[in-house]
PDB file of C-alpha atoms in Angstrom:
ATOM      1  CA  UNK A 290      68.180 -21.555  64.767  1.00 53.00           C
ATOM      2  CA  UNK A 291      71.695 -20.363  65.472  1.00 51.00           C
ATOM      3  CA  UNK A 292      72.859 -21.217  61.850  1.00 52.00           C
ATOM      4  CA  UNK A 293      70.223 -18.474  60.883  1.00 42.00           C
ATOM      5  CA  UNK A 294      71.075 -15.978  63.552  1.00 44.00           C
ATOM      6  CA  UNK A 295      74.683 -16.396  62.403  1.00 45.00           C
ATOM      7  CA  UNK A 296      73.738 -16.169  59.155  1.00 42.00           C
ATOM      8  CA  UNK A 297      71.708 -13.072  59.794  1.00 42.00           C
ATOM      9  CA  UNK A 298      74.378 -11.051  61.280  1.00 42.00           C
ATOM     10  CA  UNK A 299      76.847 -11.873  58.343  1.00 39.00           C
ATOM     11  CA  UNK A 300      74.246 -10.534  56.396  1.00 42.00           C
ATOM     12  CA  UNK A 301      73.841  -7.274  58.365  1.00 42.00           C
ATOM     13  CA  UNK A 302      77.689  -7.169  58.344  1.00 37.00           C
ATOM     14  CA  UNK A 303      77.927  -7.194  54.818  1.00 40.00           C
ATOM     15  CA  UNK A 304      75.205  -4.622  54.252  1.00 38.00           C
ATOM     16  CA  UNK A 305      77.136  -2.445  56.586  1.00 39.00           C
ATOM     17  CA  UNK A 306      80.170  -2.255  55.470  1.00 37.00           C
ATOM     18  CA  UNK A 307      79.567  -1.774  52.111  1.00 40.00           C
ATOM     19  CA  UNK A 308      77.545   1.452  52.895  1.00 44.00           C
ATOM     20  CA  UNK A 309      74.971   1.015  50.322  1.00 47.00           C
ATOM     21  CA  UNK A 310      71.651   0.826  51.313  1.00 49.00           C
ATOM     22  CA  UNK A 311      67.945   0.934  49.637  1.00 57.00           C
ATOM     23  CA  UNK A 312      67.454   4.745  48.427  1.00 57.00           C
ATOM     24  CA  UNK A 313      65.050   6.860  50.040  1.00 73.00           C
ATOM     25  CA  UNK A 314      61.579   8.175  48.838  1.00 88.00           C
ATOM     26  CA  UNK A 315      61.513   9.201  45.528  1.00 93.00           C
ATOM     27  CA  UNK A 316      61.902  13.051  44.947  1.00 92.00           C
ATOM     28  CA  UNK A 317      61.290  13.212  41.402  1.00 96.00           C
ATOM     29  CA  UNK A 318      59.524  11.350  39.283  1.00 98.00           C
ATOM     30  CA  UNK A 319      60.666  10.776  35.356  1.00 98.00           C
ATOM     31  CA  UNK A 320      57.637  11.435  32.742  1.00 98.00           C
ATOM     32  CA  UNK A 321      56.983   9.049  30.135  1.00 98.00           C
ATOM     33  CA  UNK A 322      57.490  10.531  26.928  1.00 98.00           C
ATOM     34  CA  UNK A 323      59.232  10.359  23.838  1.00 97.00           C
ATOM     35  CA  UNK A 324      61.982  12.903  22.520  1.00 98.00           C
ATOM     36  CA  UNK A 325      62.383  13.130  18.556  1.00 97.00           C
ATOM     37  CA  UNK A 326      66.471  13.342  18.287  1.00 98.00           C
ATOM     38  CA  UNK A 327      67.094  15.818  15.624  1.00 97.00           C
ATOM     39  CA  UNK A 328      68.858  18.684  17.568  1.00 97.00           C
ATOM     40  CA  UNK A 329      66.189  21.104  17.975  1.00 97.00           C
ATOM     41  CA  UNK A 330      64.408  21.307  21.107  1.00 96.00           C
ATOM     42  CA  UNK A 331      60.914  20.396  20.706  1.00 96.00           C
ATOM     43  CA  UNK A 332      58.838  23.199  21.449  1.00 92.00           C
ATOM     44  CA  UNK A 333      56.463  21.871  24.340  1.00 95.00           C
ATOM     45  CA  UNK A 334      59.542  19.463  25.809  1.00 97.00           C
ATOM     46  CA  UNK A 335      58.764  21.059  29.350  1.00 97.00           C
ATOM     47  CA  UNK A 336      55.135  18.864  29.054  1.00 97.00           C
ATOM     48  CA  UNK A 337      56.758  15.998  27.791  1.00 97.00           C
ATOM     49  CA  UNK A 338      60.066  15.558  30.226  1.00 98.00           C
ATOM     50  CA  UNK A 339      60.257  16.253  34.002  1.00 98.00           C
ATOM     51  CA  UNK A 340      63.125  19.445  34.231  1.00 98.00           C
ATOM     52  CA  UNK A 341      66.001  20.030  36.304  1.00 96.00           C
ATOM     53  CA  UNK A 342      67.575  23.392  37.234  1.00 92.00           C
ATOM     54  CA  UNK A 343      70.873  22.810  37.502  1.00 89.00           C
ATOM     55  CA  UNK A 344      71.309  26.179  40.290  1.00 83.00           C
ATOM     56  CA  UNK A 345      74.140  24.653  42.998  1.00 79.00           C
ATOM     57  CA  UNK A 346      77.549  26.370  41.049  1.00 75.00           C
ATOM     58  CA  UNK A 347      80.733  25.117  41.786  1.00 72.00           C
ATOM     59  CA  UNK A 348      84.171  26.785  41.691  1.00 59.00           C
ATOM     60  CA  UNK A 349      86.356  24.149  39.603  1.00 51.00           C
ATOM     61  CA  UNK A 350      89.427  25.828  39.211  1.00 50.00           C
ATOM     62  CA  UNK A 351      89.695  29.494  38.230  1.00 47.00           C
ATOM     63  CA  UNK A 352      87.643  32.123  39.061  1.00 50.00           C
ATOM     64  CA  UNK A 353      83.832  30.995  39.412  1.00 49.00           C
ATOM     65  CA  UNK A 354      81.933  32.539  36.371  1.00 58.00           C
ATOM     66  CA  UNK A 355      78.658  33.261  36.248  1.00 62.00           C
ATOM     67  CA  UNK A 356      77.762  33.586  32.236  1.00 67.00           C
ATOM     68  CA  UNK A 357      76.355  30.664  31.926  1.00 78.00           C
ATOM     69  CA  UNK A 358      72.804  29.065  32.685  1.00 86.00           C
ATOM     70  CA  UNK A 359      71.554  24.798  32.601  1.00 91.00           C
ATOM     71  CA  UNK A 360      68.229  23.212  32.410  1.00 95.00           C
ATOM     72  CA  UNK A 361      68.303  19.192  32.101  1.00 97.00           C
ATOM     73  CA  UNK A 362      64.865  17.311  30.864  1.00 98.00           C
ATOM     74  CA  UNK A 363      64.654  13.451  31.243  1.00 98.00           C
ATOM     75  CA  UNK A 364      62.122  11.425  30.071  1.00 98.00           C
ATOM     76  CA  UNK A 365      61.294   7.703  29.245  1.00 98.00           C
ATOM     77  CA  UNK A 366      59.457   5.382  27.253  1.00 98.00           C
ATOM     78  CA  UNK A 367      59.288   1.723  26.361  1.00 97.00           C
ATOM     79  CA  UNK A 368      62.665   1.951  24.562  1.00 97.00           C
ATOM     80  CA  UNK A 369      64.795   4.742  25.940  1.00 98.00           C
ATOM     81  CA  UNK A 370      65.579   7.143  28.586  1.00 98.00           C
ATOM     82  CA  UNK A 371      65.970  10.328  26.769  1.00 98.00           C
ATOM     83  CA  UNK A 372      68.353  13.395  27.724  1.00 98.00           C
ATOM     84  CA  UNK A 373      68.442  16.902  27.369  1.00 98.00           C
ATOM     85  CA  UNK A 374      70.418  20.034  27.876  1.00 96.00           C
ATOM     86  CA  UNK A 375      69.975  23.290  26.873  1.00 93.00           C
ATOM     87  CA  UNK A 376      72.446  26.078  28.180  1.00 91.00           C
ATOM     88  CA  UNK A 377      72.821  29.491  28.400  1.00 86.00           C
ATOM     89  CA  UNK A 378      76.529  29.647  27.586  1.00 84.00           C
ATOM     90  CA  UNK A 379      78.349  32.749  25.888  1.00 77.00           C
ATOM     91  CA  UNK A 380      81.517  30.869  24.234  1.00 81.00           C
ATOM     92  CA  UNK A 381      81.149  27.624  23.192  1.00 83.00           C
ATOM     93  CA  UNK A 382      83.980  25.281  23.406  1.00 81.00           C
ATOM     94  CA  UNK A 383      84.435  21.796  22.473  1.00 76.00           C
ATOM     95  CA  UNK A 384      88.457  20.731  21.802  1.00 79.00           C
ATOM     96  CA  UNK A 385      89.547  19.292  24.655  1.00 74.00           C
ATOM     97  CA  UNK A 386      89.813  15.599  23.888  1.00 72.00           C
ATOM     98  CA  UNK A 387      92.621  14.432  25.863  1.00 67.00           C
ATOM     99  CA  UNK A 388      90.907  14.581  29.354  1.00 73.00           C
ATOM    100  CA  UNK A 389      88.717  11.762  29.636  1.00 69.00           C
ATOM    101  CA  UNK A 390      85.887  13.437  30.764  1.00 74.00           C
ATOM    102  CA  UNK A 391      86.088  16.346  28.557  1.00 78.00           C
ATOM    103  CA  UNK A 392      86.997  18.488  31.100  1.00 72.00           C
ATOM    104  CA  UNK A 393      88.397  21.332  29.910  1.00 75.00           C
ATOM    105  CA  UNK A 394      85.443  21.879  27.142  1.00 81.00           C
ATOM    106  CA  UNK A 395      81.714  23.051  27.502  1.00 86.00           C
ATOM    107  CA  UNK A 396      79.920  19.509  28.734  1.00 88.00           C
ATOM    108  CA  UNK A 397      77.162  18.540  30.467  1.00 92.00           C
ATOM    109  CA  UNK A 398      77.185  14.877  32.466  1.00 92.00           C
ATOM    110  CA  UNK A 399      74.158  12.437  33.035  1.00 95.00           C
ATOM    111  CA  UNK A 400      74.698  10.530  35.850  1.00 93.00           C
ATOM    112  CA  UNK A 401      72.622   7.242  36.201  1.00 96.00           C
ATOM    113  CA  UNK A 402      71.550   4.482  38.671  1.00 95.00           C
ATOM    114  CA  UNK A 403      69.460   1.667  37.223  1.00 97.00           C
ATOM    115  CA  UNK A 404      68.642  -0.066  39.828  1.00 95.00           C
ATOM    116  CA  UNK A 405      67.699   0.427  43.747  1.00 94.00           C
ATOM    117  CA  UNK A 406      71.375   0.290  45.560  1.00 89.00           C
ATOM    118  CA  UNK A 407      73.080   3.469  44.868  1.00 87.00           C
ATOM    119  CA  UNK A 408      72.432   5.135  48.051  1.00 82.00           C
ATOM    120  CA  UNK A 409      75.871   5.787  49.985  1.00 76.00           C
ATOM    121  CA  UNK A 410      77.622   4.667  47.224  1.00 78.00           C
ATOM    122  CA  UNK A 411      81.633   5.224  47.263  1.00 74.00           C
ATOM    123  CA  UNK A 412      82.485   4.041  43.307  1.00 81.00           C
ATOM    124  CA  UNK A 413      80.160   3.556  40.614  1.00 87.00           C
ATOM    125  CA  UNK A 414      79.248   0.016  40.100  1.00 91.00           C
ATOM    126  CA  UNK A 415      78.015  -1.860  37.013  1.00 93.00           C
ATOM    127  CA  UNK A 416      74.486  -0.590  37.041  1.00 95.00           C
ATOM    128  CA  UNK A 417      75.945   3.119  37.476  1.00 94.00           C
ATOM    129  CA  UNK A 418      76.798   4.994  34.198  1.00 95.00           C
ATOM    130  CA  UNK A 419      79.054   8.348  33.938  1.00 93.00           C
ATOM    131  CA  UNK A 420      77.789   9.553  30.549  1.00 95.00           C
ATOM    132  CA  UNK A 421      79.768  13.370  29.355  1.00 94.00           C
ATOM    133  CA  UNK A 422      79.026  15.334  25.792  1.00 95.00           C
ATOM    134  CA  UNK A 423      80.329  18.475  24.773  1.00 91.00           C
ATOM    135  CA  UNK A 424      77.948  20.408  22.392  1.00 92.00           C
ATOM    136  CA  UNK A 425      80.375  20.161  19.823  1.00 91.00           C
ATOM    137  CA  UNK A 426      83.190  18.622  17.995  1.00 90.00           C
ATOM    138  CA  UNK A 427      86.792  19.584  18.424  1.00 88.00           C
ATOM    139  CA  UNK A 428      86.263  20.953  15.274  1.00 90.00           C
ATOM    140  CA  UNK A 429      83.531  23.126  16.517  1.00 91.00           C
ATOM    141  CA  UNK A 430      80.969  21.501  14.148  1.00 94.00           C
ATOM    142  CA  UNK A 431      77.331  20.693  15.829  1.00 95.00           C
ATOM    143  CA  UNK A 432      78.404  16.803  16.249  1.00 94.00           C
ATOM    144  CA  UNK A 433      77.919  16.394  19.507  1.00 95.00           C
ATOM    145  CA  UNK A 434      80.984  13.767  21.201  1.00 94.00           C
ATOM    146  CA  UNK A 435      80.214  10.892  23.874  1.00 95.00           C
ATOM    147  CA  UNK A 436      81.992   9.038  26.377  1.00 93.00           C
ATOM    148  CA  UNK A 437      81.074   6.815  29.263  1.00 94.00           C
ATOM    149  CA  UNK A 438      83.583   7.467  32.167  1.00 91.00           C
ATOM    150  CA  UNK A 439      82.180   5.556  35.047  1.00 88.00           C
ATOM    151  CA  UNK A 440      85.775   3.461  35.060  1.00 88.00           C
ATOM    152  CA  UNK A 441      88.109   5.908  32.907  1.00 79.00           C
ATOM    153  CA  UNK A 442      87.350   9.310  35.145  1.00 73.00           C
ATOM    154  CA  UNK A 443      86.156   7.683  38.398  1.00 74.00           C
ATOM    155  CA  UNK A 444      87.444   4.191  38.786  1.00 77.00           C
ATOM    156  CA  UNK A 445      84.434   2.561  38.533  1.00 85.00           C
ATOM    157  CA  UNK A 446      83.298  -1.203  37.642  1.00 88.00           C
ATOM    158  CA  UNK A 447      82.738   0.361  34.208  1.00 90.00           C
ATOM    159  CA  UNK A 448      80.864  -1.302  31.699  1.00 93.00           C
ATOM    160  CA  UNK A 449      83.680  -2.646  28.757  1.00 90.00           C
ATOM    161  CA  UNK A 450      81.357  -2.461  25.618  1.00 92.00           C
ATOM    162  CA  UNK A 451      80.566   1.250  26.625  1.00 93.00           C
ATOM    163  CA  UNK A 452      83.647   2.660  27.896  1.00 87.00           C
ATOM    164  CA  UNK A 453      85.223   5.615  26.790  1.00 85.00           C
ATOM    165  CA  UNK A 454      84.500   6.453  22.726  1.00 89.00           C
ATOM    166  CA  UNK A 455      82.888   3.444  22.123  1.00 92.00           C
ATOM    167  CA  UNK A 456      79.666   4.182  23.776  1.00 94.00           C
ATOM    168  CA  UNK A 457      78.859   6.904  20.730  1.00 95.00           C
ATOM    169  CA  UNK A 458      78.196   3.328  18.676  1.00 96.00           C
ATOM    170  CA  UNK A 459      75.285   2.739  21.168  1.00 96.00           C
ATOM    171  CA  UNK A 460      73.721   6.198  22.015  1.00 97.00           C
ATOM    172  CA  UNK A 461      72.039   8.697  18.834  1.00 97.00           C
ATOM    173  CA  UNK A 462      73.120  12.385  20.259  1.00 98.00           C
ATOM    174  CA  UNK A 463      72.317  15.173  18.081  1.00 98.00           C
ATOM    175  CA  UNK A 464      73.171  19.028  18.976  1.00 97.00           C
ATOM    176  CA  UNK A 465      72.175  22.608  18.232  1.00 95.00           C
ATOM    177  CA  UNK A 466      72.724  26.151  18.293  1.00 94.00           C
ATOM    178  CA  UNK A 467      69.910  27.749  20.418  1.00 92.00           C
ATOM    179  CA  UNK A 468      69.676  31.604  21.095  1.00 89.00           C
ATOM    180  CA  UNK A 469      72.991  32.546  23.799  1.00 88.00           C
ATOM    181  CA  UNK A 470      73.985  28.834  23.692  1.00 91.00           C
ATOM    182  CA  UNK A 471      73.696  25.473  22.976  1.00 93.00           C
ATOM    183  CA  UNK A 472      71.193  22.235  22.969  1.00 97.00           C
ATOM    184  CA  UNK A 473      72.003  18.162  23.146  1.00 97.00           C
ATOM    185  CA  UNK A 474      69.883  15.571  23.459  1.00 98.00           C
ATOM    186  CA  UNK A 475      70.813  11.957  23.100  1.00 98.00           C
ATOM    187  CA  UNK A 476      68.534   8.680  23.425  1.00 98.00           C
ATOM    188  CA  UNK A 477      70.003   5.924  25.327  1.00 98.00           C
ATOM    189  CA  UNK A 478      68.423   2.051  25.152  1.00 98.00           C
ATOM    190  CA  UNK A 479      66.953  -0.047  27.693  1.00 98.00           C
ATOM    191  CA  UNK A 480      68.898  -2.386  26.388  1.00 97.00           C
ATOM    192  CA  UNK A 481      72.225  -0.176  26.123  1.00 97.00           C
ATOM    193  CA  UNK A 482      71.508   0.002  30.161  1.00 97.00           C
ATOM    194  CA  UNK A 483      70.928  -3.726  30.761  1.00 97.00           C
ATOM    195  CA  UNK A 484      67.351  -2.979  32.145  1.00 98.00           C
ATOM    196  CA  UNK A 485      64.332  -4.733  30.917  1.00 96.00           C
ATOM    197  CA  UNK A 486      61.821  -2.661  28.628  1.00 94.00           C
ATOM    198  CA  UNK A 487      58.903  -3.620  29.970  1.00 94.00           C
ATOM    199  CA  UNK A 488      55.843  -2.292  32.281  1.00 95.00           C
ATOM    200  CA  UNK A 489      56.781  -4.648  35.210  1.00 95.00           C
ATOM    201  CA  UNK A 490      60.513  -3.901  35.276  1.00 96.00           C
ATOM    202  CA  UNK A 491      60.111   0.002  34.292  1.00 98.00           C
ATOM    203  CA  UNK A 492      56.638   1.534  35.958  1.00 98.00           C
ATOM    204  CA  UNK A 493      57.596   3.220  39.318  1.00 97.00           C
ATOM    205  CA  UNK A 494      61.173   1.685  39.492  1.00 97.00           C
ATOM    206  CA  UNK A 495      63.877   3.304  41.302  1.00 97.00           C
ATOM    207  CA  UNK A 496      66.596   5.239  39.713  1.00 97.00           C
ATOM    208  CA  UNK A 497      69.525   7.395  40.883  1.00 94.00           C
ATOM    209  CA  UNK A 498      69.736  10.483  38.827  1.00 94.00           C
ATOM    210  CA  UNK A 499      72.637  13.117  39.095  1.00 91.00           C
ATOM    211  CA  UNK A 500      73.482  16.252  36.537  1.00 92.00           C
ATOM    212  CA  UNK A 501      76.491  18.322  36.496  1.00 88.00           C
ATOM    213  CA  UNK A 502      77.666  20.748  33.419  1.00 87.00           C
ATOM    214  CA  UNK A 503      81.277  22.588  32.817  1.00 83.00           C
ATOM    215  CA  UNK A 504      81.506  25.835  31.438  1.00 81.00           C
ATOM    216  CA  UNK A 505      84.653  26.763  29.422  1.00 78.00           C
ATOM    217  CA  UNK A 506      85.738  30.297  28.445  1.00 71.00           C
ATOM    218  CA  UNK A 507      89.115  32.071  26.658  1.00 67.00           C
ATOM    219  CA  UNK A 508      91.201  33.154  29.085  1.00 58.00           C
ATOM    220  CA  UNK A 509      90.258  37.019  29.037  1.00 55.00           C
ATOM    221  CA  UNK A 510      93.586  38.338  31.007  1.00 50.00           C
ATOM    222  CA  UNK A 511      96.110  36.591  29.118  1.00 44.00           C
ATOM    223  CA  UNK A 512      96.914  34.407  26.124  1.00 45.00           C
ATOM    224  CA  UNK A 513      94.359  33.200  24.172  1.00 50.00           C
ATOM    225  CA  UNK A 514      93.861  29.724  26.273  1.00 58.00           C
ATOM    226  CA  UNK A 515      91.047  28.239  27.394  1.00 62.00           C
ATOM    227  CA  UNK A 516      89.701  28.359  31.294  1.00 61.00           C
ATOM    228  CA  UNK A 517      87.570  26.221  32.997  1.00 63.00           C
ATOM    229  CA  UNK A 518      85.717  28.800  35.068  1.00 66.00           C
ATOM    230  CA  UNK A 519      83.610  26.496  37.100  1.00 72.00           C
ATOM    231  CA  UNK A 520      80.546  23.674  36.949  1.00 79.00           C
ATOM    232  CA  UNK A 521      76.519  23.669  38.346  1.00 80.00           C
ATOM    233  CA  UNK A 522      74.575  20.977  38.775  1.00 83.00           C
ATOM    234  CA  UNK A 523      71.527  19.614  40.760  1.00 81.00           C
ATOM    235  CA  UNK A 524      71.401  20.957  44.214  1.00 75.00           C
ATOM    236  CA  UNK A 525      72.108  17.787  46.754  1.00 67.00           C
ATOM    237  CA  UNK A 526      71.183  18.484  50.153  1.00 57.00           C
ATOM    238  CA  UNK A 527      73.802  16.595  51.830  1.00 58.00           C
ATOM    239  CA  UNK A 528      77.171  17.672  49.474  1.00 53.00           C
ATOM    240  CA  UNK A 529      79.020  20.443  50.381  1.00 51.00           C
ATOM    241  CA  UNK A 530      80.078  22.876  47.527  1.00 49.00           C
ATOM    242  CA  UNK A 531      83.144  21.713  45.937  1.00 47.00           C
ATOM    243  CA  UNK A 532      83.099  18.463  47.776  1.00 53.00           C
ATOM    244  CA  UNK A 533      80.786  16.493  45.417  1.00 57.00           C
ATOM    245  CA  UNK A 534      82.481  13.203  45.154  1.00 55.00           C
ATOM    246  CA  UNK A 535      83.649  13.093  48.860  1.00 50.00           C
ATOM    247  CA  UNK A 536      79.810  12.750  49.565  1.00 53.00           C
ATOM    248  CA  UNK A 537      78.214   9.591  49.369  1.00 52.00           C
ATOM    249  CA  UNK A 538      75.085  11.414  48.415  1.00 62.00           C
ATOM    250  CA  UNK A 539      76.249  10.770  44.294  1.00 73.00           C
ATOM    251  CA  UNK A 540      72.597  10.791  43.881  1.00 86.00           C
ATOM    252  CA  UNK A 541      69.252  12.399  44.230  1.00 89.00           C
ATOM    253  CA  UNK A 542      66.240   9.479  44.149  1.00 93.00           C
ATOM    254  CA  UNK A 543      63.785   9.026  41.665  1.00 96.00           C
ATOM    255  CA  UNK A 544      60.917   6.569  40.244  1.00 98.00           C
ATOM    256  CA  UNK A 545      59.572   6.202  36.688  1.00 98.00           C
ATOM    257  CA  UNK A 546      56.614   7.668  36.161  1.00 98.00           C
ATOM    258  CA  UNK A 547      53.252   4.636  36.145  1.00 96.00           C
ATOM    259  CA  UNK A 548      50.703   5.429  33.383  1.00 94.00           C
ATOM    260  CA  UNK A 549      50.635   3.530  29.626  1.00 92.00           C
ATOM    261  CA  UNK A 550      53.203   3.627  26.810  1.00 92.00           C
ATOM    262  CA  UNK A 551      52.327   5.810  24.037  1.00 82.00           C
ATOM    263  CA  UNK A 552      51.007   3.413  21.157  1.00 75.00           C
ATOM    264  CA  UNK A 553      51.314   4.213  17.467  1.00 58.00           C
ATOM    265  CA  UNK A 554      47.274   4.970  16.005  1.00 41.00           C
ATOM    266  CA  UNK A 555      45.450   2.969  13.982  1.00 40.00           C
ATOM    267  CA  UNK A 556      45.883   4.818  10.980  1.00 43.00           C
ATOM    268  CA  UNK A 557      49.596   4.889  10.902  1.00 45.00           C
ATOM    269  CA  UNK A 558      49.838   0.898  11.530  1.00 44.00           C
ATOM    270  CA  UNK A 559      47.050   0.783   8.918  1.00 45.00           C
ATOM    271  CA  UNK A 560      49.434   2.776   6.125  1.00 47.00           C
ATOM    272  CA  UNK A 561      52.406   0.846   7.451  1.00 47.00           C
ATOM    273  CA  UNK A 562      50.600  -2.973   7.002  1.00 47.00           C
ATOM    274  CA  UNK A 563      49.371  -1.486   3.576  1.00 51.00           C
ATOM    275  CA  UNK A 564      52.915  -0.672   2.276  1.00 50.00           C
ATOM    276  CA  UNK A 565      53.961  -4.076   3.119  1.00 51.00           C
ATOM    277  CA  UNK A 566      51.422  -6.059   1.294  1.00 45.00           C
ATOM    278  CA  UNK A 567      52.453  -3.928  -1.392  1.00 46.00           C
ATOM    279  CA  UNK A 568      56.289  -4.429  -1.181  1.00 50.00           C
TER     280      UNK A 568
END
């Protein structure tokens, strides 16, 4: 009896000072649903994903600017979480390359907690991902660029196959022009996030889900430079303005929608078995 009281309170010890704890209720839930990844919007994606306003602004540096708008759907099915942005956004800016984050070009970031023990959370940990695109390239072509920068922007565990550049090999993000702005959407695996793809491991499991976008302008007072005139992202209820990752509250909760995967009809698989006999 004493070994398990003893064992009990090293337990309890443990839990405490690492700060992380279960997450609370769930105040969103993700949609299942399927996003085709071409660039354009889909025209009913508000049915298909659950949306995000991203309203709390942030003064980054410079003087906070207002010319700029987000809204952030999410969605999932069997195979993927999918990820969208589209933004209200009057110059659109993609060459800075040399921060890690992209910091000093138009981006929007997709934070994301797989799994259940994100809640008071100092650094990221392996089953936290730091994912940043800017609408374009440096070139200012509609290719949108990737990084993950859960170790290389935040000291995080990080996750070595996805770190940095080389997580573009594992994510298909495709970008657009849209009318005062810009659209990206990207589709991430199951997989690619170490998670299990099926109904057991995904239906009503807990995830940690933060967004926050950068907005880049010219410098309108002086040389032609650019200016980082401030971020938004999803209002937190227990972060201060400015003083996001002083906070342990890195994340607002969520749960995967329950319900059935989308199947493919009868007539497609029909066609499909048909042009294999043939083959």
């Amino acid at each position: 009896m004493k070994n398990f009281i003893c064992l009990l309170m090293i337990a309890c010890l443990s839990i405490c000072a690492s700060n992380v704890f279960a997450a609370d209720k769930p105040e969103f839930t993700i949609k299942i649903g399927t996003l085709k990844i071409d660039g354009v919007k889909d025209a009913n994606i508000e049915n298909i994903c659950t949306v995000f306003k991203l309203t709390e602004r942030i003064n980054a540096g410079g003087i906070l600017d207002a010319d700029s708008n987000y809204i952030v759907y999410v969605c999932y099915d069997k195979d993927k979480i999918y990820f969208a942005c589209d933004a209200v956004d009057d110059v659109v800016i993609s060459s800075d390359v040399a921060e890690a984050d992209y910091r000093d070009s138009d981006y929007i970031r997709f934070y994301l907690a797989t799994k259940d023990d994100f809640e008071g959370v100092i650094k990221l940990t392996k089953t936290q991902y730091a994912f940043v695109w800017t609408p374009q390239d440096k070139d200012g072509k509609w290719n949108p660029q990737v990084r993950e920068v859960s170790k290389t922007s935040y000291g995080g565990a990080g996750h070595p196959k996805l770190d940095g550049d080389a997580v573009a090999e594992f994510i298909n993000s495709k970008s657009g022009a849209i009318a005062k702005g810009w659209y990206i959407e990207a589709a991430i695996g199951w997989d690619v996030l170490e998670v299990k793809n099926d109904e057991k491991e995904l239906f009503g499991r807990i995830v940690g889900i933060m967004f926050i976008s950068g907005d880049t302008d010219k410098d309108k007072e002086g040389p032609a430079v650019q200016e980082r005139e401030g971020e938004a992202r999803l209002p937190s209820d227990k972060t201060a303005a400015g003083g996001y990752w002083d906070s342990p509250d890195h994340f607002r909760v969520a749960d995967l929608e329950k319900g059935k995967f989308a199947v493919e009809s009868t007539d497609k698989l029909a066609a499909l078995w048909g042009t294999i006999k043939t083959e």
